[in-house]
Coordinates of C-alpha atoms in Angstrom, one line a residue:
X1 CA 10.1 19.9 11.9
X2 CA 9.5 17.0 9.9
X3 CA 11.2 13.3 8.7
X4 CA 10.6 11.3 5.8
X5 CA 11.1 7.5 6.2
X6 CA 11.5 4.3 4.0
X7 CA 12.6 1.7 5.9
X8 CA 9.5 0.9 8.2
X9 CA 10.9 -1.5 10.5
X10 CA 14.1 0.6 11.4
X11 CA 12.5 4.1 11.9
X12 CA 8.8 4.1 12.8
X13 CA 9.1 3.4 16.2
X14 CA 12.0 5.8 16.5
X15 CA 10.1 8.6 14.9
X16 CA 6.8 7.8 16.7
X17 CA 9.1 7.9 20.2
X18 CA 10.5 12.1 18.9
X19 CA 6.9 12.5 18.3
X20 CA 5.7 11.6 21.6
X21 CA 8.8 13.3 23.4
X22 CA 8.1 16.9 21.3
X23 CA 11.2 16.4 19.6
X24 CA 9.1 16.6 16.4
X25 CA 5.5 17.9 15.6
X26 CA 4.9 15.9 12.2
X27 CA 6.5 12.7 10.2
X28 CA 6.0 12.0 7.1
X29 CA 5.8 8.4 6.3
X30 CA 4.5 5.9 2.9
X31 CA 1.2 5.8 4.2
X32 CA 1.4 1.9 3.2
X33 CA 4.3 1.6 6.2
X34 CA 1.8 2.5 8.5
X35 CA -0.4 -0.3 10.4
X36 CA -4.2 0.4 10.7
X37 CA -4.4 0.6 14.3
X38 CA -2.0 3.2 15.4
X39 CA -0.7 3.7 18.8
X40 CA -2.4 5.5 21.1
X41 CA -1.6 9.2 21.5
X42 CA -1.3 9.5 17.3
X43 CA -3.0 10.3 14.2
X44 CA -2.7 10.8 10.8
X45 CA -3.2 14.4 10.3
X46 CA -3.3 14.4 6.1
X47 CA -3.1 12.1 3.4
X48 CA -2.1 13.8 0.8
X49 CA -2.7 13.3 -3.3
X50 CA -2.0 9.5 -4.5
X51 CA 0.9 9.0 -6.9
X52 CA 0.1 6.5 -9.4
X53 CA -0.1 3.6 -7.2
X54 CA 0.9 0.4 -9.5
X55 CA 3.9 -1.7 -9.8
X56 CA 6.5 -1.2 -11.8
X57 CA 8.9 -3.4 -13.4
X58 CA 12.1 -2.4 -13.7
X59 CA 14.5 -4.4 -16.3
X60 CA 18.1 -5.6 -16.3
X61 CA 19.7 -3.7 -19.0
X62 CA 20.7 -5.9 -20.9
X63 CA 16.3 -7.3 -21.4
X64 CA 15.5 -3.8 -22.6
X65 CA 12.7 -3.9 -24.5
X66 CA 11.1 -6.9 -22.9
X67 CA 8.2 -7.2 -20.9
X68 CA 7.1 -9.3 -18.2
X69 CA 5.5 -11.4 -21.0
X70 CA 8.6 -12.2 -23.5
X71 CA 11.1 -12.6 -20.7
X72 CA 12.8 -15.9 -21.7
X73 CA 11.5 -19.1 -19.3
X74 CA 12.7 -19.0 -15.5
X75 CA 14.0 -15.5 -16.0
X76 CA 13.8 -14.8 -12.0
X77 CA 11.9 -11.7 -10.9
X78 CA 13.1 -9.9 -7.5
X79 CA 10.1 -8.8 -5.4
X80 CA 10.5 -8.8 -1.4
X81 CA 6.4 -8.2 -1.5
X82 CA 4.5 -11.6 -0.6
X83 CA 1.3 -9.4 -2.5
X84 CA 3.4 -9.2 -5.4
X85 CA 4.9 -12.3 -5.7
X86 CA 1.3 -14.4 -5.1
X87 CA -0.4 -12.4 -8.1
X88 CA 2.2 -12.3 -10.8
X89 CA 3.3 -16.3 -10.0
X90 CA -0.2 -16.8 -10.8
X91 CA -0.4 -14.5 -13.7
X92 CA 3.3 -15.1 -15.0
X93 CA 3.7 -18.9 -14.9
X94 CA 6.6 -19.1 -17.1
X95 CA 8.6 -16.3 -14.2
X96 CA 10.5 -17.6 -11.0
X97 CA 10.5 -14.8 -8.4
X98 CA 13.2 -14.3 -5.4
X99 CA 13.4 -12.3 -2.5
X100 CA 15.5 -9.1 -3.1
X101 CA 15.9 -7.0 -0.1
X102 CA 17.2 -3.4 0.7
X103 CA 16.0 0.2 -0.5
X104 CA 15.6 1.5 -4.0
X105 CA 19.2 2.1 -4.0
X106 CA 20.2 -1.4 -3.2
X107 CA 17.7 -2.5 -5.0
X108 CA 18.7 -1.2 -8.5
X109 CA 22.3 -1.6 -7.9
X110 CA 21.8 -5.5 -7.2
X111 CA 20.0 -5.7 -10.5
X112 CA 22.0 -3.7 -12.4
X113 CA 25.7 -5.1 -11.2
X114 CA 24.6 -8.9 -11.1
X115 CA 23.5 -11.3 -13.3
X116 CA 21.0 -13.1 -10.3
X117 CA 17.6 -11.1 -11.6
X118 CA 16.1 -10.3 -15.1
X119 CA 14.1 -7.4 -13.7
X120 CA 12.4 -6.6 -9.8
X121 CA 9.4 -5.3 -9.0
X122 CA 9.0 -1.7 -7.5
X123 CA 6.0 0.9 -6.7
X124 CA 6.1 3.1 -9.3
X125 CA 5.4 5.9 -6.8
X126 CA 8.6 5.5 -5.5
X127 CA 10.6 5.4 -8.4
X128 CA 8.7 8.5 -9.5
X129 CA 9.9 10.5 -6.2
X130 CA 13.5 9.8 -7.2
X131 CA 13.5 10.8 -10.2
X132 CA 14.3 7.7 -12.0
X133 CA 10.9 7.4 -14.3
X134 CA 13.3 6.1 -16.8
X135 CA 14.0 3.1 -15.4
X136 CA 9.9 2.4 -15.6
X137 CA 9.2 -0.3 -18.3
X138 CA 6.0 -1.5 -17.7
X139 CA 3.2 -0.4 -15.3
X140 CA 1.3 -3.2 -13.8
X141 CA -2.1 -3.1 -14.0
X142 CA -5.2 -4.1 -11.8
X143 CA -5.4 -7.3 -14.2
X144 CA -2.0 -8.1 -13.6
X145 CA -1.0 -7.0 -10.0
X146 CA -3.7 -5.2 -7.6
X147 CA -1.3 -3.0 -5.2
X148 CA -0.3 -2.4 -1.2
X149 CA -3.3 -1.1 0.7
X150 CA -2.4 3.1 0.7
X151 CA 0.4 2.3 -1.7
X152 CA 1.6 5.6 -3.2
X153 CA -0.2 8.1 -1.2
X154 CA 2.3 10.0 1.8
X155 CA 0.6 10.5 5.3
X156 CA 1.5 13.2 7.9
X157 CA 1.7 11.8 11.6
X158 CA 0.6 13.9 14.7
X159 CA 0.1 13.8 17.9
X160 CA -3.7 13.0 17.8
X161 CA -3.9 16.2 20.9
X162 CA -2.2 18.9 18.8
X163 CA -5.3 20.8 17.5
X164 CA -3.2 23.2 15.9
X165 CA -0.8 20.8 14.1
X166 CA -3.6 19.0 12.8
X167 CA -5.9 22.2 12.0
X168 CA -2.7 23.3 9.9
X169 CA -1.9 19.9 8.3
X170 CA -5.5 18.8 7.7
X171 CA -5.4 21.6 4.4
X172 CA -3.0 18.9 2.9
X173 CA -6.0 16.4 2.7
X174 CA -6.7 15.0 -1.0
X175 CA -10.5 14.0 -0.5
X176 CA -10.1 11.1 -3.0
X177 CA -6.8 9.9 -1.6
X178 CA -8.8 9.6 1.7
X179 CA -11.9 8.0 0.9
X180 CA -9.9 5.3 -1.0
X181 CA -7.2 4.7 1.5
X182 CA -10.0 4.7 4.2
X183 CA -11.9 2.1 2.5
X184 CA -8.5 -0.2 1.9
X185 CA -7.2 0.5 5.8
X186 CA -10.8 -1.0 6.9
X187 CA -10.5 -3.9 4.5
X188 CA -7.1 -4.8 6.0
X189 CA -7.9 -4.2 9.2
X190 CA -11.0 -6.0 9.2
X191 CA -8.8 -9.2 7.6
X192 CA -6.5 -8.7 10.0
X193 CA -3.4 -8.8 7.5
X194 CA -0.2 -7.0 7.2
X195 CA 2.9 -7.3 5.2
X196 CA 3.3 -10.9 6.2
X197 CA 0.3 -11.6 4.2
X198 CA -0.9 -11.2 0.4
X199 CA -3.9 -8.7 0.4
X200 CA -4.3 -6.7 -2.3
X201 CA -6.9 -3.5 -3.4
X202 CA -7.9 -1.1 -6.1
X203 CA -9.9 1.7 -5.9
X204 CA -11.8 4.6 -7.8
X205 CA -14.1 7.4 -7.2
X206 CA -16.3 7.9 -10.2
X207 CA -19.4 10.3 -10.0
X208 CA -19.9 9.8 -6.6
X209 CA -18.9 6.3 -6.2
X210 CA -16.2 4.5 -4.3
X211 CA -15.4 1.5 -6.0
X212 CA -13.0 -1.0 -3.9
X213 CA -11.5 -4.5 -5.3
X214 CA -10.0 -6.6 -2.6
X215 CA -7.9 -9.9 -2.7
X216 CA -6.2 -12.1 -0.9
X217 CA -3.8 -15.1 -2.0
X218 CA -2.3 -18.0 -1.1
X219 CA 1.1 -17.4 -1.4
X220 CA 1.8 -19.2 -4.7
X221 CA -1.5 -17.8 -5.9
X222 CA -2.6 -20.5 -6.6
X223 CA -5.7 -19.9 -4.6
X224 CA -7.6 -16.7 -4.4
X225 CA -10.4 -15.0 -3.3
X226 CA -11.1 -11.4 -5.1
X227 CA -14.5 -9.5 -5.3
X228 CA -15.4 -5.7 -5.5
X229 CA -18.5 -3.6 -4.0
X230 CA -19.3 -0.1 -4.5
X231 CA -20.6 3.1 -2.1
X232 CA -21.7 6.4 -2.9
X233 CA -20.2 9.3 -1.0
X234 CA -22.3 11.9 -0.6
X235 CA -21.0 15.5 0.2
X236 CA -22.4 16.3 3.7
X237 CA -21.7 18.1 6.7
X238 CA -18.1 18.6 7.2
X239 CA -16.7 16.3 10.3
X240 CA -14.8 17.2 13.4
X241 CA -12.0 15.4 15.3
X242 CA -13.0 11.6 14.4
X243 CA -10.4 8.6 13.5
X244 CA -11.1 6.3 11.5
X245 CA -8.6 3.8 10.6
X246 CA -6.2 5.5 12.1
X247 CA -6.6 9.0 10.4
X248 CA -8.1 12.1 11.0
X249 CA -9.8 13.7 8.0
X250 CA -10.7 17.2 9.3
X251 CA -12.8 19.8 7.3
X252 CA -14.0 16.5 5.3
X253 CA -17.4 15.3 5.2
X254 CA -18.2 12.6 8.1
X255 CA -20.7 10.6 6.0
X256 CA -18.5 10.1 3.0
X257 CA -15.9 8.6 5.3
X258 CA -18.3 6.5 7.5
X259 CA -19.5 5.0 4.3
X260 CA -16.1 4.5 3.1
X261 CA -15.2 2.7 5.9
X262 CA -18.0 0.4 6.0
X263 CA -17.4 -0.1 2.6
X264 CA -13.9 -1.6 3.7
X265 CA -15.0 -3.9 6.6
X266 CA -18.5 -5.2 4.1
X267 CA -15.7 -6.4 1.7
X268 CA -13.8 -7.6 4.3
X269 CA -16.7 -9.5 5.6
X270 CA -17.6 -10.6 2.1
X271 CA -14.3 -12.0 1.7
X272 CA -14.5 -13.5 5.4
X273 CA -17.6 -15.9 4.4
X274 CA -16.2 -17.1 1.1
X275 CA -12.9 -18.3 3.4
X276 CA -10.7 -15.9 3.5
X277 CA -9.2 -16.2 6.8
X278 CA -7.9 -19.9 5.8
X279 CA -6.2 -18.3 2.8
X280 CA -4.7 -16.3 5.2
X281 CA -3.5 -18.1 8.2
X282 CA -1.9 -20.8 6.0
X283 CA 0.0 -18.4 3.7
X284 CA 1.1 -16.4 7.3
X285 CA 2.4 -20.0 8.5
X286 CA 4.2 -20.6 5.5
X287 CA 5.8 -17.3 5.1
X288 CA 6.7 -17.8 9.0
X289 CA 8.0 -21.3 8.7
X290 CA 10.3 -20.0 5.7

């Protein structure tokens, strides 16, 4: 039996306690929802094929046919996503941006019904799994707004002893999907951010390269640091049984992860010397103090 989830802070622990009392075998979570390190005891068992993973903006009816660009001066943007809000305040100067909490339903309602917001900011991905596409009217991209590390990609959570569970889910694999997200878990985890910060990523694999751009901002972005670095992922022998970053890629070559890790942390570590870390604990005492 399985669960899907959206709200991270209400249900992961209460999924992860079914999981450990065999209430459950698997749960299916937004793979960005789920911290680096995992608790002891799980893994994840597949990641499977990304949805696009941009941001979308999503209008106020009555700005149809706008775009974040010919919205009127201090049109206000609803984003709950400190990531989101650093980039486009940077990118958007002309945009005031305000909290807007709840799920998609919530979400769209409170823009729709009110007057307070001339669009919000939502993963596409999500929008896409409800069905609502339509409300899509611009996708952001990577020169606009880089997105949530494993943003738009869904990952299966086991109980890291369950051979069988994760023999059976490890099929769902998207090799891609992994590499990438592998790469962006180590750069985060190696930065030590979460949602309370603003890190961002892209990624691609192109003949046999991993390409990952990382970020991170201060929170009114004004200040940045952003650099990419490259890998090549070689199709070796197939691995058995190891975590990295929390999941567990079986029937997937070892070396093509290991170097997709590494890739993450040598980012990270780029990042790192060029100050990173004082980006970072400033914008996480600011967001604190607010």
């Amino acid at each position: 039996m399985g669960l899907t989830i959206g709200e991270k802070s209400l249900f992961t622990k209460e999924l992860e306690t079914a999981l450990e009392k065999n209430e459950v075998d698997l749960v299916v979570h937004s793979l960005k929802d789920l911290p680096t390190t995992l608790p002891p005891g799980f893994t994840i068992g597949a990641v499977l094929k990304r949805e696009n993973p941009h941001d979308a903006v999503v209008l106020h009816p009555k700005n149809m046919g706008k775009s974040l660009d010919t919205l009127p001066d201090k049109s206000v943007i609803g984003t709950s996503s400190l990531r989101r809000a650093a980039q486009l305040k940077k990118r958007f100067p002309h945009l005031e941006f305000k909290d807007i909490r709840g799920n998609l339903n919530t979400r769209l309602k409170k823009l729709d019904e009110k007057d307070d917001f001339s669009a919000i900011i939502l993963a596409a991905a999500g929008l896409r799994r409800m069905g609502w596409d339509s409300r899509v009217s611009q996708i952001l991209g990577p020169e606009d707004c880089m997105y949530a590390v494993g943003q738009g990609a869904l990952a299966i959570e086991v109980r890291a002893r369950d051979e069988d569970i994760l023999e059976m889910v490890s099929v769902l694999h998207d090799p891609n999907t992994v590499l990438r997200c592998i790469a962006e878990r180590a750069f985060l985890r190696r930065l030590e951010g979460g949602c309370s910060v603003p890190v961002a990523v892209h990624t691609e694999v192109k003949d046999s390269q991993l390409y990952l751009t990382g970020a991170v901002y201060s929170l009114d972005g004004s200040d940045s640091l952003k650099e990419t670095m490259q890998t090549s992922i070689v199709e070796e022998q197939v691995d058995e049984r190891v975590q990295r970053v929390g999941v567990t890629a079986n029937n997937m070559p070892g070396p093509a992860q290991d170097a997709a890790e590494k890739l993450g942390l040598d980012l990270a570590n780029l990042l790192l010397s060029k100050g990173a870390k004082e980006i970072l604990t400033v914008a996480r005492q600011l967001n604190d103090a607010r």
